[in-house]
C-alpha positions as YAML, in Angstrom:
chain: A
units: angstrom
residues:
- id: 1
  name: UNK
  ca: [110.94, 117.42, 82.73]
- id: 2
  name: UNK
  ca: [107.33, 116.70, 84.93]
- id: 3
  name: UNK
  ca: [107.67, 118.42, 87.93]
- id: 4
  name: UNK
  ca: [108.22, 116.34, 90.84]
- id: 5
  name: UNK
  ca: [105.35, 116.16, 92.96]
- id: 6
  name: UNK
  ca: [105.92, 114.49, 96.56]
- id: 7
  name: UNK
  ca: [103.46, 112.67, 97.96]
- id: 8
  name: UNK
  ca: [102.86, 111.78, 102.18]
- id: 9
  name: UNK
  ca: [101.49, 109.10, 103.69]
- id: 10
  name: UNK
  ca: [97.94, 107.99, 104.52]
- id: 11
  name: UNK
  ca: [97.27, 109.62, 107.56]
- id: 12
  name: UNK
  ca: [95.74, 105.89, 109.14]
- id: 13
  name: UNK
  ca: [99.52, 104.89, 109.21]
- id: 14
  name: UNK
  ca: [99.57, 107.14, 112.52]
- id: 15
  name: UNK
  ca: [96.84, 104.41, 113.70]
- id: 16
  name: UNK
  ca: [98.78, 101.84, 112.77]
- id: 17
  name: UNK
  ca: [102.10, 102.34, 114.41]
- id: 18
  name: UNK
  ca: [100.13, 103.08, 117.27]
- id: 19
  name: UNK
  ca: [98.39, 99.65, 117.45]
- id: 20
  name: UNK
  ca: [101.90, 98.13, 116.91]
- id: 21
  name: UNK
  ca: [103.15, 100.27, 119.86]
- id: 22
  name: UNK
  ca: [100.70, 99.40, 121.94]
- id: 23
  name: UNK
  ca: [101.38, 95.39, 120.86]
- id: 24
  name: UNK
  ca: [104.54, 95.57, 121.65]
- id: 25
  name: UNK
  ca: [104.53, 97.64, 124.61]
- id: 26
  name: UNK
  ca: [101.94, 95.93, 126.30]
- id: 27
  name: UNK
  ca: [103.90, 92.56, 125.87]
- id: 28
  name: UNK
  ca: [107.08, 93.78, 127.79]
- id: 29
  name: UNK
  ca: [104.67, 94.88, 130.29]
- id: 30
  name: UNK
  ca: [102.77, 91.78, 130.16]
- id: 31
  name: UNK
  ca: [106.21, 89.90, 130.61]
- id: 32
  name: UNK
  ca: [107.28, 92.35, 133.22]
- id: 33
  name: UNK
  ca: [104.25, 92.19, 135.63]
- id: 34
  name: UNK
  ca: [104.39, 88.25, 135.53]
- id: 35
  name: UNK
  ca: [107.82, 87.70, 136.24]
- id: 36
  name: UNK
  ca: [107.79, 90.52, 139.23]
- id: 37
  name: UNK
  ca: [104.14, 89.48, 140.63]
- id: 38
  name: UNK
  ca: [104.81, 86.12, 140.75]
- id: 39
  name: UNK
  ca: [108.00, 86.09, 142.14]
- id: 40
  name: UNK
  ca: [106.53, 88.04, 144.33]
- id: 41
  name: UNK
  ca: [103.62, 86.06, 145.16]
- id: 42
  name: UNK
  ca: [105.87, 82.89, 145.59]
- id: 43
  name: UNK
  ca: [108.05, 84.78, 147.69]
- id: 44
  name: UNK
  ca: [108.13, 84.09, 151.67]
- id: 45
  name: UNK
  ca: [106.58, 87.12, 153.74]
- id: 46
  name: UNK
  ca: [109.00, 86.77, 155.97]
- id: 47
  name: UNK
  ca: [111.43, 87.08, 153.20]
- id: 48
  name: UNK
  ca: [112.44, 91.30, 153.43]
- id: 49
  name: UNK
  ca: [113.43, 91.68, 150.21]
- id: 50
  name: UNK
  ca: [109.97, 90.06, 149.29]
- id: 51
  name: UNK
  ca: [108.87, 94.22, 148.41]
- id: 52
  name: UNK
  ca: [111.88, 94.65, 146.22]
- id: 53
  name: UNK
  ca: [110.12, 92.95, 143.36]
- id: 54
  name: UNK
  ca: [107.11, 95.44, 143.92]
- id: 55
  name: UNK
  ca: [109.17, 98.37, 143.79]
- id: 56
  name: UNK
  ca: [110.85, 96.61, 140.30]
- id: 57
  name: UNK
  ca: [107.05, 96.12, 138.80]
- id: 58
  name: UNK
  ca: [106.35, 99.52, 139.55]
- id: 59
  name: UNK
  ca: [109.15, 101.26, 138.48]
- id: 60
  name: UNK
  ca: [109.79, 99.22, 135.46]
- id: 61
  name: UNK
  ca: [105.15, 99.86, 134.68]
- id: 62
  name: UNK
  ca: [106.38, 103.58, 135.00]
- id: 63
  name: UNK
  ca: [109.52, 103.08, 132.43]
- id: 64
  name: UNK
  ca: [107.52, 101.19, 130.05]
- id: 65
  name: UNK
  ca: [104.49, 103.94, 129.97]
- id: 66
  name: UNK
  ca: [107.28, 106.92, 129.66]
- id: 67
  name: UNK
  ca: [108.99, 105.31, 126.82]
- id: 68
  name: UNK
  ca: [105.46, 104.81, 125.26]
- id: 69
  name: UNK
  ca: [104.78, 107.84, 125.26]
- id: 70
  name: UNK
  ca: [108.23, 109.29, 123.47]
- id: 71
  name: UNK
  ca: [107.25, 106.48, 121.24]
- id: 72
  name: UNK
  ca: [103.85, 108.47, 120.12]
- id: 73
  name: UNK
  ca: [105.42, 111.72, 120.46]
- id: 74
  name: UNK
  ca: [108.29, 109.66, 117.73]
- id: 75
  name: UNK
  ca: [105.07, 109.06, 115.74]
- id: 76
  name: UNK
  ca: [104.23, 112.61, 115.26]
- id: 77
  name: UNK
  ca: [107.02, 113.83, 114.02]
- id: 78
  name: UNK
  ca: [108.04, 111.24, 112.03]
- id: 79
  name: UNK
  ca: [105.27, 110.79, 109.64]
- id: 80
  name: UNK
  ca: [105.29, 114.40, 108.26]
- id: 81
  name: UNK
  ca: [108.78, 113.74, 107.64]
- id: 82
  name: UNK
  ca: [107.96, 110.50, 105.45]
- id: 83
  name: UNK
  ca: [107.26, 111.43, 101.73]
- id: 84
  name: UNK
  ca: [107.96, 109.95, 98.23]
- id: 85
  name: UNK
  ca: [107.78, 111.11, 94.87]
- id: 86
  name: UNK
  ca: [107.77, 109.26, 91.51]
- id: 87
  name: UNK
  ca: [110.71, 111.36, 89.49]
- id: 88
  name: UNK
  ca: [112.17, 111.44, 86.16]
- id: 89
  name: UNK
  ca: [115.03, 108.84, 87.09]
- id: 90
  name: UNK
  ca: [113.36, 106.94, 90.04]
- id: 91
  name: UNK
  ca: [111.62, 106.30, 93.10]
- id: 92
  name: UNK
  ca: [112.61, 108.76, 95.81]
- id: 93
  name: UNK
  ca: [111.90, 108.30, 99.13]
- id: 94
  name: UNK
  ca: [112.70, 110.71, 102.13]
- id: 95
  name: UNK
  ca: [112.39, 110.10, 105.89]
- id: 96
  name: UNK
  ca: [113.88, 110.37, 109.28]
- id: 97
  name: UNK
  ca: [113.79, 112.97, 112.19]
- id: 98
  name: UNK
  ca: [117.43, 112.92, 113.20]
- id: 99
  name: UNK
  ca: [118.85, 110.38, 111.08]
- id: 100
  name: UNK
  ca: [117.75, 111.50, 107.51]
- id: 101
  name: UNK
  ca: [116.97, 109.02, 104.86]
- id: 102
  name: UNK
  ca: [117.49, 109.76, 101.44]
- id: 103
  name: UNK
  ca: [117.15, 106.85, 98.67]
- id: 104
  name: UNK
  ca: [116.13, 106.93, 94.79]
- id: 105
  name: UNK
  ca: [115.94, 104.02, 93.54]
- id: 106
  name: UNK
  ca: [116.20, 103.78, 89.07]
- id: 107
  name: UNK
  ca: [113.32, 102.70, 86.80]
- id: 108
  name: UNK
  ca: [116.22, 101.15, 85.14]
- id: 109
  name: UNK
  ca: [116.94, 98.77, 88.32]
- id: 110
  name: UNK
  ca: [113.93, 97.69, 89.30]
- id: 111
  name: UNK
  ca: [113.07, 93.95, 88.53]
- id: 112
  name: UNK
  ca: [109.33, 93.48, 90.31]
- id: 113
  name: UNK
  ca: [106.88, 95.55, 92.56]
- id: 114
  name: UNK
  ca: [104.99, 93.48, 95.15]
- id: 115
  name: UNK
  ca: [102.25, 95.06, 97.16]
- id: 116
  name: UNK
  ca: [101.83, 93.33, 101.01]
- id: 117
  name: UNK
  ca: [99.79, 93.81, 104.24]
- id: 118
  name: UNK
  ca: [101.02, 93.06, 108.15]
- id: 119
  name: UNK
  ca: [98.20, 91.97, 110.35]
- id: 120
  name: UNK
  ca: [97.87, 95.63, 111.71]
- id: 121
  name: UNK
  ca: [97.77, 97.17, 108.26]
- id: 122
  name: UNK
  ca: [94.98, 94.51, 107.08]
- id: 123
  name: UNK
  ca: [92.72, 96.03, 110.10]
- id: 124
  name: UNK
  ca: [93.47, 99.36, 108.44]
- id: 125
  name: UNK
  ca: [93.41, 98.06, 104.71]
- id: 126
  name: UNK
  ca: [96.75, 100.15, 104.03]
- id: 127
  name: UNK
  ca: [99.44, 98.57, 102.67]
- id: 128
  name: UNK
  ca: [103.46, 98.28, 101.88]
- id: 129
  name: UNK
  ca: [104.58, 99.18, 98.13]
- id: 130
  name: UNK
  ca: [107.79, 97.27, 97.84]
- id: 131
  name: UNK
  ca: [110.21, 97.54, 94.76]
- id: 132
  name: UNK
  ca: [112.89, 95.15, 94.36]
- id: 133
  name: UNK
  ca: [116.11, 95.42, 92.38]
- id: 134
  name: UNK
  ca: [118.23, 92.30, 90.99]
- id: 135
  name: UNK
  ca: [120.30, 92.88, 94.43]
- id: 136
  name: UNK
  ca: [117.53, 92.40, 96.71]
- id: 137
  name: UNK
  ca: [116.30, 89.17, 96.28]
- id: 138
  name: UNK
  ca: [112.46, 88.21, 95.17]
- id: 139
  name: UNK
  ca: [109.11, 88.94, 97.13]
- id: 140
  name: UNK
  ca: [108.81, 86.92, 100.15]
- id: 141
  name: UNK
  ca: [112.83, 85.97, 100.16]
- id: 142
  name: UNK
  ca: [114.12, 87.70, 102.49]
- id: 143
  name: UNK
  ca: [113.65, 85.20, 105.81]
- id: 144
  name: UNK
  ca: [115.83, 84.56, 108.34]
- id: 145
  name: UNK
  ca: [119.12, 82.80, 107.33]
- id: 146
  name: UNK
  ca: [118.46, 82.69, 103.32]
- id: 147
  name: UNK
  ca: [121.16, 85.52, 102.53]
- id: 148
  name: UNK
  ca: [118.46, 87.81, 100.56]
- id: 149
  name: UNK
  ca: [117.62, 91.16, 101.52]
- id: 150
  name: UNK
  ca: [114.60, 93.21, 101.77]
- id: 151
  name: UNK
  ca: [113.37, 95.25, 99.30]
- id: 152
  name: UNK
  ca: [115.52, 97.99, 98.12]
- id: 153
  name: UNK
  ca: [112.54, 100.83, 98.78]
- id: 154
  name: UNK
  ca: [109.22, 100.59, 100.97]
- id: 155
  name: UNK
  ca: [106.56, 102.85, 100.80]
- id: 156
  name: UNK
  ca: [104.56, 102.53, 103.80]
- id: 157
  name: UNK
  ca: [100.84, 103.85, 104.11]
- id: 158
  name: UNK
  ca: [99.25, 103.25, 100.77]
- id: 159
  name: UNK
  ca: [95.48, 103.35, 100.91]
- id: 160
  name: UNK
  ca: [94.88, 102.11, 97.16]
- id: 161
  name: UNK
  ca: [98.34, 100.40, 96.09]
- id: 162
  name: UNK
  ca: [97.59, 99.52, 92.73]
- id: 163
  name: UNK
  ca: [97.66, 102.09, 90.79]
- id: 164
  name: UNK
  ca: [100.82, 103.28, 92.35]
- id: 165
  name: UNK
  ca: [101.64, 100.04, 91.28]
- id: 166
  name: UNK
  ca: [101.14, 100.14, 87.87]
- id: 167
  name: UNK
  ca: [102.30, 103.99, 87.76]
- id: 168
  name: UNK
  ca: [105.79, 103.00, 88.94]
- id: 169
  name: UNK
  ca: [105.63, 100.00, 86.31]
- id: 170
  name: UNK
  ca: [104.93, 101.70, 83.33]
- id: 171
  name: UNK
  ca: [107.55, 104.20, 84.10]
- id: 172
  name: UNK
  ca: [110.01, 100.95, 84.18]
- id: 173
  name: UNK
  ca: [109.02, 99.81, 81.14]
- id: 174
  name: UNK
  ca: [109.71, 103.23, 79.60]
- id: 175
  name: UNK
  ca: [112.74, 103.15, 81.18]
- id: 176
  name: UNK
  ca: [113.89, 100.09, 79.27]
- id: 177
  name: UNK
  ca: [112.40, 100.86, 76.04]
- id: 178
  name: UNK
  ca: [114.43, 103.92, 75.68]
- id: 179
  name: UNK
  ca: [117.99, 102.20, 77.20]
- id: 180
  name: UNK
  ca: [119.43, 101.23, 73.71]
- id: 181
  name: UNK
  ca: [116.60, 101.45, 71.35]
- id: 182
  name: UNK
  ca: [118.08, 104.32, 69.15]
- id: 183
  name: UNK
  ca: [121.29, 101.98, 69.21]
- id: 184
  name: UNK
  ca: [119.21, 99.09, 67.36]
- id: 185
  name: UNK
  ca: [120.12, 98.58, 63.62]
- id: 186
  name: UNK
  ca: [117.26, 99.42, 60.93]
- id: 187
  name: UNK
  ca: [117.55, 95.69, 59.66]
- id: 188
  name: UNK
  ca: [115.98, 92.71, 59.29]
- id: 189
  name: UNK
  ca: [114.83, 91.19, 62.93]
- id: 190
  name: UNK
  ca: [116.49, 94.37, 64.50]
- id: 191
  name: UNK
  ca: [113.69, 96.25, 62.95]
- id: 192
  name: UNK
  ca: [111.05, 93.99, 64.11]
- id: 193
  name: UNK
  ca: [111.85, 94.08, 67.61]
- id: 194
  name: UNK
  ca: [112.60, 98.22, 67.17]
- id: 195
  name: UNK
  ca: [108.97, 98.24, 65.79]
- id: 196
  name: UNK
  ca: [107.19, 95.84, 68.41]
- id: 197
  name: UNK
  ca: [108.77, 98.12, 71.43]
- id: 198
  name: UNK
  ca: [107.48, 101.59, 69.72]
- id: 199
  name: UNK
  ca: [104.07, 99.66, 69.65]
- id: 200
  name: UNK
  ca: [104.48, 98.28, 73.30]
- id: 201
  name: UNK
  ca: [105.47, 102.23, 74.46]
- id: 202
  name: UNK
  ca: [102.45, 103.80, 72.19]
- id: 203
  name: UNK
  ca: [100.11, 101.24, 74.52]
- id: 204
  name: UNK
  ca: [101.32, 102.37, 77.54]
- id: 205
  name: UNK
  ca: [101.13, 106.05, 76.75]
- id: 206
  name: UNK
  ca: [97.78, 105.49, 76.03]
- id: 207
  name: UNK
  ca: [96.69, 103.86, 79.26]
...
């Protein structure tokens, strides 16, 4: 048995989920002080409850910035908490602060690996490791209303992607090669194809 060596994340992820914080937090705000201001500014002075919408911009500027900041805090301790490992069976993959996460996903099931970049992660140049099983659809499926899921496990974080890639692959393939080869008959075209995926193993090996 190899022994199972976990691996973390890249630590520019950090960076990243901070850039998509600050996205997304900075459009609620964005929405927030428009709808308040200008009501505001459209609003009568002689109106009294003309100041209400003030008191909304500011308090809702200070809940936005507080839950921003949780969100970064979140950050913290959630990426030490992210790791994967490449085992004898399958992918694991472990995450979660209070909520743990705890997947492995077989050699055996996997159909495809893709490898794909957000427009954060392409400032970055990290990038997702997705593995998809026959359950989970194909790369790129799984869009709004088609029925298809997401990818069965995500790594998150990669700096160089393929040769995690083709690491994960080959261990597939060997994963195939040895369900039922032993229970392959010693004749004829049985033998050919029992030969052909000895050859196809003895390449990989050696790679």
């Amino acid at each position: 048995m190899v022994e199972r060596v976990w691996r973390t994340l890249d630590a520019t992820a950090k960076k990243v989920w901070r850039v998509k914080g600050i996205i997304l937090f900075g459009m609620i705000w964005m929405f927030l002080s428009l709808a308040t201001l200008l009501g505001w500014y459209y609003t009568s002075p002689s109106d009294p409850d003309r100041d209400i919408l003030l008191w909304v911009f500011l308090i809702g500027t200070v809940i936005v910035v507080s839950v921003f900041i949780v969100y970064n805090i979140w950050i913290l301790m959630y990426f030490p908490r992210y790791r994967y490992a490449l085992g004898d069976e399958g992918i694991l993959i472990q995450r979660g602060i209070w909520w743990k996460y705890k997947r492995t996903i077989p050699y055996a099931r996997i159909q495809h690996i893709s490898v794909d970049q957000g427009p954060v992660e392409q400032m970055f140049r990290l990038y997702r490791v997705n593995s998809y099983t026959a359950g989970t659809g194909s790369m790129g499926g799984a869009s709004a209303g088609s029925g298809i899921t997401g990818p069965e496990g995500q790594i998150l974080g990669v700096r160089s992607p393929e040769p995690l890639k083709e690491d994960i692959m080959k261990r597939v393939m060997q994963s195939r090669m040895g369900d039922g080869v032993n229970d392959i008959s010693t004749g004829g075209t049985s033998k050919e194809i029992l030969e052909e995926l000895r050859a196809i193993r003895k390449n990989l090996e050696k790679k």
